[in-house]
CSV table of C-alpha atoms and ligand atoms in Angstrom, one decimal:
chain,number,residue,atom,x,y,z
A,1,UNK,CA,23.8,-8.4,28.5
A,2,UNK,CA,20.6,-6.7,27.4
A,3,UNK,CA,18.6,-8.7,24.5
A,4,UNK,CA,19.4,-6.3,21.3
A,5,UNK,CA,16.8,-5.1,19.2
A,6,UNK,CA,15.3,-7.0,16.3
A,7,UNK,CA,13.9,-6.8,13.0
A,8,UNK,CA,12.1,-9.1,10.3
A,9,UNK,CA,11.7,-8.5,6.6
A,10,UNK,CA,9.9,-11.4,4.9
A,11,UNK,CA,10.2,-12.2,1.7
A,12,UNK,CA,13.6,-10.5,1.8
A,13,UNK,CA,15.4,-13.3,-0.4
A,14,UNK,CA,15.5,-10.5,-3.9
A,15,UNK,CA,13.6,-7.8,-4.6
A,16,UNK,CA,12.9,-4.7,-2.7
A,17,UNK,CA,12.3,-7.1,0.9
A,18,UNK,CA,16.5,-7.6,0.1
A,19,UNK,CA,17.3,-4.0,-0.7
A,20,UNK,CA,15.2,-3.4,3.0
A,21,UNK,CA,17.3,-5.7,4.5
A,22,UNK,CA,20.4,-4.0,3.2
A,23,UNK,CA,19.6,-1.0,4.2
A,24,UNK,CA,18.9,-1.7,8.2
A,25,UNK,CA,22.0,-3.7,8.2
A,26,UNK,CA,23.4,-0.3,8.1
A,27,UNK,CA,20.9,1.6,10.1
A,28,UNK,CA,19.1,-0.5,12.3
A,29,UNK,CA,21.1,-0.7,15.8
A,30,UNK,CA,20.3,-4.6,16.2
A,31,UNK,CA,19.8,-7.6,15.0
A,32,UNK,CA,18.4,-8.0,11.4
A,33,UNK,CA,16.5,-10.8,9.6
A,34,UNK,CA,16.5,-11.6,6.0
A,35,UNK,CA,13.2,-13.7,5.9
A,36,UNK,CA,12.7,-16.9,3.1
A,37,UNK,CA,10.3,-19.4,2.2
A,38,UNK,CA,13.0,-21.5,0.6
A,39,UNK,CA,16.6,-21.9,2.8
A,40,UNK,CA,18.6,-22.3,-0.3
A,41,UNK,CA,17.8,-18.9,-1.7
A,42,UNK,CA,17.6,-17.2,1.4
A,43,UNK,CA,20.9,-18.4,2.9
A,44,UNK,CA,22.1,-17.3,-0.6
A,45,UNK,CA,21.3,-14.1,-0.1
A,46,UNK,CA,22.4,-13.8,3.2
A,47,UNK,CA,25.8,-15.1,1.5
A,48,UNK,CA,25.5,-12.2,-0.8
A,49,UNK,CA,25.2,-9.2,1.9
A,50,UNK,CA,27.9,-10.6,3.9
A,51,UNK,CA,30.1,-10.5,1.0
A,52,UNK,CA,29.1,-6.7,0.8
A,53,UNK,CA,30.6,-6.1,4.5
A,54,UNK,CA,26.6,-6.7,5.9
A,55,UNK,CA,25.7,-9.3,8.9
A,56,UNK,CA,22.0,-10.0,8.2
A,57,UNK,CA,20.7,-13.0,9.8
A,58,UNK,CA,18.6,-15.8,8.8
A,59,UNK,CA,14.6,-17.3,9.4
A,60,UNK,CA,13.0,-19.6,7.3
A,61,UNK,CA,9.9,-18.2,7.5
A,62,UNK,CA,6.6,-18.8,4.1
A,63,UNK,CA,4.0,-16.6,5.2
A,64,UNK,CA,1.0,-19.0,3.7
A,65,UNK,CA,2.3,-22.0,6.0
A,66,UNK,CA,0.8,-21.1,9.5
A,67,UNK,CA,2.9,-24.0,11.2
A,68,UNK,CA,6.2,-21.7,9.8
A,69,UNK,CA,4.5,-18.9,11.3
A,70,UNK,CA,4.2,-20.1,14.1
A,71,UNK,CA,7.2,-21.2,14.5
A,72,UNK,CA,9.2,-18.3,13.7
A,73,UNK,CA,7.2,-16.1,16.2
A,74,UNK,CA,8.0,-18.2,18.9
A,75,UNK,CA,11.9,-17.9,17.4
A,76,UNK,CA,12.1,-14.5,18.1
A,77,UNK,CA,9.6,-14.4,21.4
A,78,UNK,CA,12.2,-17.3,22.9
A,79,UNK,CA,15.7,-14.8,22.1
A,80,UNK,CA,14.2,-11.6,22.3
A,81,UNK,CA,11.1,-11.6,23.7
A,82,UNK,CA,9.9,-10.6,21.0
A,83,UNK,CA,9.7,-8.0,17.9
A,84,UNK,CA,10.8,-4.5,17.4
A,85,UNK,CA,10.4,-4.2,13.9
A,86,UNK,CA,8.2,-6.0,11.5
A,87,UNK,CA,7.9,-5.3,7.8
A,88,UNK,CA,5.4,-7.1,5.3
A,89,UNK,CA,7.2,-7.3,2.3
A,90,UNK,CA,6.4,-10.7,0.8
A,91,UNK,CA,3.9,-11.0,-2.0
A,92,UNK,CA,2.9,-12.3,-5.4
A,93,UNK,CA,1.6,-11.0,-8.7
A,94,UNK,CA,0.4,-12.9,-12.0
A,95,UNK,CA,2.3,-10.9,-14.9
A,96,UNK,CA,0.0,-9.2,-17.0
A,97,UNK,CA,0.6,-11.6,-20.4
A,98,UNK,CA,-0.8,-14.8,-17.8
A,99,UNK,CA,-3.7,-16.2,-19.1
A,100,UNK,CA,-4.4,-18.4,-15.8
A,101,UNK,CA,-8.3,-17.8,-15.5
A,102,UNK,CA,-9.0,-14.2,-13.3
A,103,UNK,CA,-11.0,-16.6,-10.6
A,104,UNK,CA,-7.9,-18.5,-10.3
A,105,UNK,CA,-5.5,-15.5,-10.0
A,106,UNK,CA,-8.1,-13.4,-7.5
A,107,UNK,CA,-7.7,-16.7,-4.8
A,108,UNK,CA,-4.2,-17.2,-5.7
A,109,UNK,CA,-3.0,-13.5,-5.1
A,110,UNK,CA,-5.4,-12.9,-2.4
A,111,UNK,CA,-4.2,-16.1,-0.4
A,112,UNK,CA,-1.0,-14.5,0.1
A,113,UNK,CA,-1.2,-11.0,-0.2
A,114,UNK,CA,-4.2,-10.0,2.1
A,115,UNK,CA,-5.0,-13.7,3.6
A,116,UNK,CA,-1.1,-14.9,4.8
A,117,UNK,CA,-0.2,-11.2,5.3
A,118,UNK,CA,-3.6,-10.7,7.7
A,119,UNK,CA,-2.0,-14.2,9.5
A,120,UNK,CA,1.0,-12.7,9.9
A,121,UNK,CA,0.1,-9.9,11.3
A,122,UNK,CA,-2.4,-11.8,13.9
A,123,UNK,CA,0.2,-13.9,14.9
A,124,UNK,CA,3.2,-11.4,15.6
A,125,UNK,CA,1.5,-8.0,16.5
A,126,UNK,CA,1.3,-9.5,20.5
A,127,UNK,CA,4.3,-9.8,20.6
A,128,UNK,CA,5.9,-6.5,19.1
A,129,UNK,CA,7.7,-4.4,21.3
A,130,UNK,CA,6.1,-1.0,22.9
A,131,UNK,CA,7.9,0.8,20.6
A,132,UNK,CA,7.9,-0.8,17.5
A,133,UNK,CA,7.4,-0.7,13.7
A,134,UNK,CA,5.5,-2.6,11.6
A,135,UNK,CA,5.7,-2.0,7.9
A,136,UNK,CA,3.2,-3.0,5.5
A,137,UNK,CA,4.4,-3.2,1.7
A,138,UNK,CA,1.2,-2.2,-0.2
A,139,UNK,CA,0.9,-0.4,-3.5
A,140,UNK,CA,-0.2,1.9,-4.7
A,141,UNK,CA,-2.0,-0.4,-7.2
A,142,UNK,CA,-4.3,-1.0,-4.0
A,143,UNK,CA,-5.3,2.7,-4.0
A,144,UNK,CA,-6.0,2.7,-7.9
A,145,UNK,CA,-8.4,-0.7,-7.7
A,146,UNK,CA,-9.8,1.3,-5.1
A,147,UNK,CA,-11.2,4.0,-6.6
A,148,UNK,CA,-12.3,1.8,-9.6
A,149,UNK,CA,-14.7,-0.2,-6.8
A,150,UNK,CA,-18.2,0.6,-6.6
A,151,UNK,CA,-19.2,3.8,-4.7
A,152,UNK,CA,-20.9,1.4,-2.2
A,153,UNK,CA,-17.4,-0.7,-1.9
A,154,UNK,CA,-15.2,2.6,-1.8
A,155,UNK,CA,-17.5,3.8,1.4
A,156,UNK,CA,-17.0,0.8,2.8
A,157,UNK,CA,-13.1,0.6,2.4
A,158,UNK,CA,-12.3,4.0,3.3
A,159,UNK,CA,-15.0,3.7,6.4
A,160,UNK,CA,-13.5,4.3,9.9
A,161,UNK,CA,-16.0,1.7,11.1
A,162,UNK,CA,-14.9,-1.5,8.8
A,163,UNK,CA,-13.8,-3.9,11.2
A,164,UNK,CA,-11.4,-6.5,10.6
A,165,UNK,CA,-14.4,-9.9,10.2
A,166,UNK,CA,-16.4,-7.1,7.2
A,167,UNK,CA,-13.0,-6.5,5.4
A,168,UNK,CA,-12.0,-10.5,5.5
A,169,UNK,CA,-15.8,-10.7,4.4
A,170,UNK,CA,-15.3,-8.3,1.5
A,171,UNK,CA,-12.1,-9.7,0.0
A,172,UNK,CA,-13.7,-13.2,0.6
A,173,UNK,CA,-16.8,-12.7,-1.2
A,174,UNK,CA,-14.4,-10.9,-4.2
A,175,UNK,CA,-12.7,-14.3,-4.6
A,176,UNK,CA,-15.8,-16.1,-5.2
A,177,UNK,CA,-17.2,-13.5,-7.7
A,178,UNK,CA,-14.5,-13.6,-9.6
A,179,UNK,CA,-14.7,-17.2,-10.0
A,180,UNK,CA,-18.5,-16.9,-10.9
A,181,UNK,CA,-17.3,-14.5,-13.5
A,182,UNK,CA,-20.1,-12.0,-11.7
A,183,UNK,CA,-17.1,-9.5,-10.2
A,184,UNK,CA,-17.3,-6.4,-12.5
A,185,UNK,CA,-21.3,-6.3,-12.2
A,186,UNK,CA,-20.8,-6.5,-8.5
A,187,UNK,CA,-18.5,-3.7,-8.0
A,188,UNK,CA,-14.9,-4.8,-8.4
A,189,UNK,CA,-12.2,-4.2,-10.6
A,190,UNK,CA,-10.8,-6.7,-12.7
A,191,UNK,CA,-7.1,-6.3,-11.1
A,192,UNK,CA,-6.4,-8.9,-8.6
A,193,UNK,CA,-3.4,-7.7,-7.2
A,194,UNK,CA,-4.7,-4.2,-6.8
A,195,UNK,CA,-7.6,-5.9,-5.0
A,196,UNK,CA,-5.0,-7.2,-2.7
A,197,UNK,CA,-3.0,-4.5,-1.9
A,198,UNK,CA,-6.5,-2.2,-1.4
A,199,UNK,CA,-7.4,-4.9,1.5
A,200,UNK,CA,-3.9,-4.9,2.7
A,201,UNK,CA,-4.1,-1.0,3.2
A,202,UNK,CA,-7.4,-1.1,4.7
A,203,UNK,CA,-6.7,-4.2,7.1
A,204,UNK,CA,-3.4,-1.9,8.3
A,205,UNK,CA,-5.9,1.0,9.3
A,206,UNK,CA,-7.8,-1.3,11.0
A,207,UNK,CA,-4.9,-3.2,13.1
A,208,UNK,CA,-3.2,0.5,13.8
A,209,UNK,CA,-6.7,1.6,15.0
A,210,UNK,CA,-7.1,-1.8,17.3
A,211,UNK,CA,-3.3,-1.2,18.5
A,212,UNK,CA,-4.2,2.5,19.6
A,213,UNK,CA,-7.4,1.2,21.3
A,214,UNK,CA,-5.8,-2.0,23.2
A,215,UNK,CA,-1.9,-0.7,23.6
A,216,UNK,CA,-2.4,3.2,23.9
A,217,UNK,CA,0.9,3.6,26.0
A,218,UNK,CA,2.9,1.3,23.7
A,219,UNK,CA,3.4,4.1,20.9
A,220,UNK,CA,3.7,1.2,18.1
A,221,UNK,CA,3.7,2.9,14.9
A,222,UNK,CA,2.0,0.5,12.1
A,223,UNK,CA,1.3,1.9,8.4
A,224,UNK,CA,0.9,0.7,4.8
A,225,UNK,CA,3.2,2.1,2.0
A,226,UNK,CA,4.3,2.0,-1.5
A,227,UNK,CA,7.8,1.3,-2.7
A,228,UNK,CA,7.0,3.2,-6.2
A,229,UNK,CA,7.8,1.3,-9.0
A,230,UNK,CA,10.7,-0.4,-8.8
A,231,UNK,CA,13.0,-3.1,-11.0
A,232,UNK,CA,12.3,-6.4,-9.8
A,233,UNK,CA,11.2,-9.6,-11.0
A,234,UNK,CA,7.4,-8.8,-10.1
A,235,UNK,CA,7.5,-5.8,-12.0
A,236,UNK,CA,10.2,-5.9,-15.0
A,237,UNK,CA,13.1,-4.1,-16.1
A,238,UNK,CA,11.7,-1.2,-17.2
A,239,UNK,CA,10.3,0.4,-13.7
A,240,UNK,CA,12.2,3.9,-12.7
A,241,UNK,CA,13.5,2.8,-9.7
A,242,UNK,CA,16.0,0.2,-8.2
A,243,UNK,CA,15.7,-1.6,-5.4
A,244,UNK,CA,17.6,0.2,-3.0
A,245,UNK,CA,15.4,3.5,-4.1
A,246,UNK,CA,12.4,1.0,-3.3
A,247,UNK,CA,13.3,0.1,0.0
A,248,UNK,CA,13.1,3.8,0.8
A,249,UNK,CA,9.8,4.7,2.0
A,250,UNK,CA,9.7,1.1,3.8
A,251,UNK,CA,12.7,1.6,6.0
A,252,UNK,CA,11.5,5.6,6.6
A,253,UNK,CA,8.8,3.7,7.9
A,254,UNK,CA,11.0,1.3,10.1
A,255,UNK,CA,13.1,3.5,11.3
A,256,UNK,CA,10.8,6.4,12.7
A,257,UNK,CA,12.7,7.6,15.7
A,258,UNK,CA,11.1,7.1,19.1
A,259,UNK,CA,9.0,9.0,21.0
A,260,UNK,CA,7.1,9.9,16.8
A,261,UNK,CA,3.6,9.3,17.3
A,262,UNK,CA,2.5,9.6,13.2
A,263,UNK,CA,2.2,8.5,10.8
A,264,UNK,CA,0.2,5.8,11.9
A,265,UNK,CA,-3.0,4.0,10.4
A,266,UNK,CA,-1.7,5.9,7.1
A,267,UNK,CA,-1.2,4.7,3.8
A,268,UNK,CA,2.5,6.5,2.8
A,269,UNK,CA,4.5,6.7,-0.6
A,270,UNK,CA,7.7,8.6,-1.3
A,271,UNK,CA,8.0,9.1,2.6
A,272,UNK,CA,4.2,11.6,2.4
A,273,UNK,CA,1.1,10.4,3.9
A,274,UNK,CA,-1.3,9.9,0.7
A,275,UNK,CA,-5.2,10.0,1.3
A,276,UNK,CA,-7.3,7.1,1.6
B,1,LIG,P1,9.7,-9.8,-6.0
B,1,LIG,O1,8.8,-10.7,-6.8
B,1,LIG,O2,11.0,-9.4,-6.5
B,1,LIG,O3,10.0,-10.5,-4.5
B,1,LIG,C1,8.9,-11.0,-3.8
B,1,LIG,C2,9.4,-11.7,-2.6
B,1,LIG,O4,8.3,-12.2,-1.8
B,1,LIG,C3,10.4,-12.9,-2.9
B,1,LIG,O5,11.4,-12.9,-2.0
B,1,LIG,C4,9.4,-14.0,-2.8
B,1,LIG,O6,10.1,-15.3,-2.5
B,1,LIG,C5,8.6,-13.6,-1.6
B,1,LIG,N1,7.4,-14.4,-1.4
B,1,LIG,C6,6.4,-14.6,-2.2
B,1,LIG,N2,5.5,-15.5,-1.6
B,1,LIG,C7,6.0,-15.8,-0.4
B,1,LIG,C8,5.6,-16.6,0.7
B,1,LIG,N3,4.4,-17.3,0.6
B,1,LIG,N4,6.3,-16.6,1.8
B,1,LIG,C9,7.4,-15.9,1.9
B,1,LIG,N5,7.9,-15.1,0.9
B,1,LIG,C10,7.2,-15.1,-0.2
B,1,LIG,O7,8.8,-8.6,-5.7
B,1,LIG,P2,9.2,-7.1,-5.2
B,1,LIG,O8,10.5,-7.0,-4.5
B,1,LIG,O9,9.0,-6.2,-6.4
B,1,LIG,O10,8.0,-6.7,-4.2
B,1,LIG,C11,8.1,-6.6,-2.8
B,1,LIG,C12,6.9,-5.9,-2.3
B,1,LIG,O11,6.7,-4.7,-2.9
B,1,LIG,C13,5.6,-6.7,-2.6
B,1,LIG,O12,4.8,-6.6,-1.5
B,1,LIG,C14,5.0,-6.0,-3.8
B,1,LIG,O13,3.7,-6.2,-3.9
B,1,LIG,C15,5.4,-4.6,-3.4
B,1,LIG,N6,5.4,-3.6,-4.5
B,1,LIG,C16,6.3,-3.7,-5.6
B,1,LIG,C17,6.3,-2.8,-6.6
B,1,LIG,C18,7.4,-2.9,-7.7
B,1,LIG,O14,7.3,-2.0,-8.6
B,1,LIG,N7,8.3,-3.8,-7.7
B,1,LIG,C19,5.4,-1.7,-6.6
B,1,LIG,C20,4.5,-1.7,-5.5
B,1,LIG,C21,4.5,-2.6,-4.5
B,1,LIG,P3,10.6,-16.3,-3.7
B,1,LIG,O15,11.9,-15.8,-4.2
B,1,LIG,O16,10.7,-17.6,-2.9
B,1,LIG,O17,9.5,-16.3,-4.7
C-alpha cells in the first residue's frame, strides 16, 4: 500500500492550531497530526475531534525542546518518509496587563516564536515532500512592529538580500537591547511579539527563497500568514473571529492544489498576498 500523505499542525492542542486541525480532518486526503507540548492536553483534544466524527492523530511534539524535535522528525521520516504538510502554528504572547520586565518578555517571546519556530523549520524542511506546504502562522502584528522599526531596520527586513545568519543577528541583538533598556533609541518597537512575528515573516522569505534556489523542481510552496484576529486564549474574547474563521487563511495555504506555483515567499492574510 502506498504511504498516505501527511500533515503536522503544532501547537494544535486549542486555539486556531485545533480549528486547523479540524478543518484538514475534513479536507486533507491523509493522515493528520494534532501536535502538543503536553500529552494530557493534546490527547484531550484529540478525544474531543473524534467525538465530532474527526480521526486526527497524535505527536508529542514542544517546539523549544530540540531533542522533541528531533524526535518527531525522524517519527514521520521513519512512516512516511517524510512531510507533506507543515504548519507553524505554535507560539506565545505576554498579555498586555503583564508587568514581567520588556527584556524579559523580548527573550521569552522571541525564544519560541522566531528562535524554536526557525528550529523547526531547519530540522523538517529536508525532509518535506516535492510538493508540499509549509505554513507559517505570523501576524500581522509582525507587519505593524515593522513599520514602526527604524528606516535602517525596515530596509533591512524587507531586503531581498537578508540572509538567514543577519536576520538571527537582528532579532538577537533586539533581545539584548531590550534588556539594556537601549531598544527604542536603537530602532525597535517596544512590542515583543510583533518583533517576533516580523522575524518570523522575514525568516519565511528567506527559507522560500533558499527552497527555490536548492529544490527548483520540488514546487514546495512555503509562506507566512495571518489568521486575523481571532477568540482565543492569546487574544481574548472580544476578537471578531472564531477559530474555525482563523484557521482559514492557514489551511488556504495548506491546501494549495498541485501543480500552483504562488504564493510563495509571501506574507498572506484573508487568503490575499499583502506587501512586505
Ligand atoms: P493560543 O494561545 O490559543 O494557542 C497557542 C498554542 O501554541 C497552544 O496550543 C500552546 O500550547 C502552543 N504552544 C505554545 N508554546 C509551545 C511550545 N513551546 N511547543 C509547542 N506548542 C506550544 O493561541 P492562538 O490559537 O490564538 O494562536 C495560534 C497562532 O496564531 C500563533 O502563532 C499566534 O501568534 C497566531 N495569531 C493569533 C492571532 C489571534 O487573534 N488569536 C492573531 C494573529 C496571529 P499549550 O496549550 O501547551 O500552551
Amino acid at each position: 500500500m502506498a504511504t498516505p500523505k501527511v500533515a503536522l499542525v503544532t501547537g494544535s492542542n486549542k486555539g486556531i492550531g485545533l480549528a486547523v486541525v479540524r478543518s484538514l480532518c475534513k479536507q486533507f486526503t491523509g493522515d493528520v497530526y494534532l501536535a502538543s507540548r503536553d500529552v494530557g492536553r493534546g490527547t484531550a483534544a484529540v478525544e474531543n475531534l473524534k467525538a465530532e466524527g474527526l480521526k486526527p492523530l497524535f505527536h508529542q511534539l514542544d517546539i523549544t525542546d530540540p531533542e522533541s524535535v528531533r524526535t518527531a522528525r525522524d517519527y514521520f521520516q521513519e512512516n512516511y518518509g517524510g512531510l507533506d504538510v507543515l504548519i507553524n502554528n505554535a507560539a506565545i504572547a505576554f498579555k498586555m496587563a503583564d508587568t514581567t520586565p520588556f527584556g524579559v518578555q523580548a527573550e521569552v517571546t522571541l525564544k519560541t516564536n522566531f528562535f524554536a519556530t526557525r528550529n523547526m523549520c531547519n530540522v523538517f524542511l529536508p525532509i518535506i515532500k516535492a510538493g508540499g506546504r509549509v505554513v507559517n502562522v505570523s501576524s500581522g502584528m509582525g507587519a505593524m512592529a515593522l513599520s514602526r522599526c527604524s528606516p535602517e531596520l525596515q530596509a533591512r527586513f524587507r531586503s531581498a538580500d537578508i540572509t538567514e545568519e543577519e536576520l538571527v543577528g537582528l532579532m538577537e541583538r533586539f533581545v539584548k537591547e531590550a534588556q539594556e533598556g537601549v531598544h527604542s533609541e536603537r530602532g525597535w518597537p517596544s512590542t515583543a511579539y510583533g518583533i517576533s512575528k516580523t522575524g518570523l515573516t522575514v525568516l519565511s522569505r528567506i527559507h522560500a527563497r533558499r527552497l527555490r534556489q536548492e529544490r527548483p523542481q520540488d514546487n514546495v510552496l512555503l509562506n507566512a500568514c495571518c489568521p486575523g484576529w481571532v477568540r482565543t486564549d492569546m487574544a481574548g474574547p472580544d476578537a471578531p473571529k472564531s477559530p474555525d474563521e482563523g484557521a482559514v487563511t492557514p489551511v488556504y495555504l495548506a491546501l494549495l492544489p498541485p501543480g500552483a506555483e504562488e504564493p510563495h515567499g509571501q506574507f498572506v492574510s484573508e487568503k490575499k498576498v499583502q506587501p512586505w
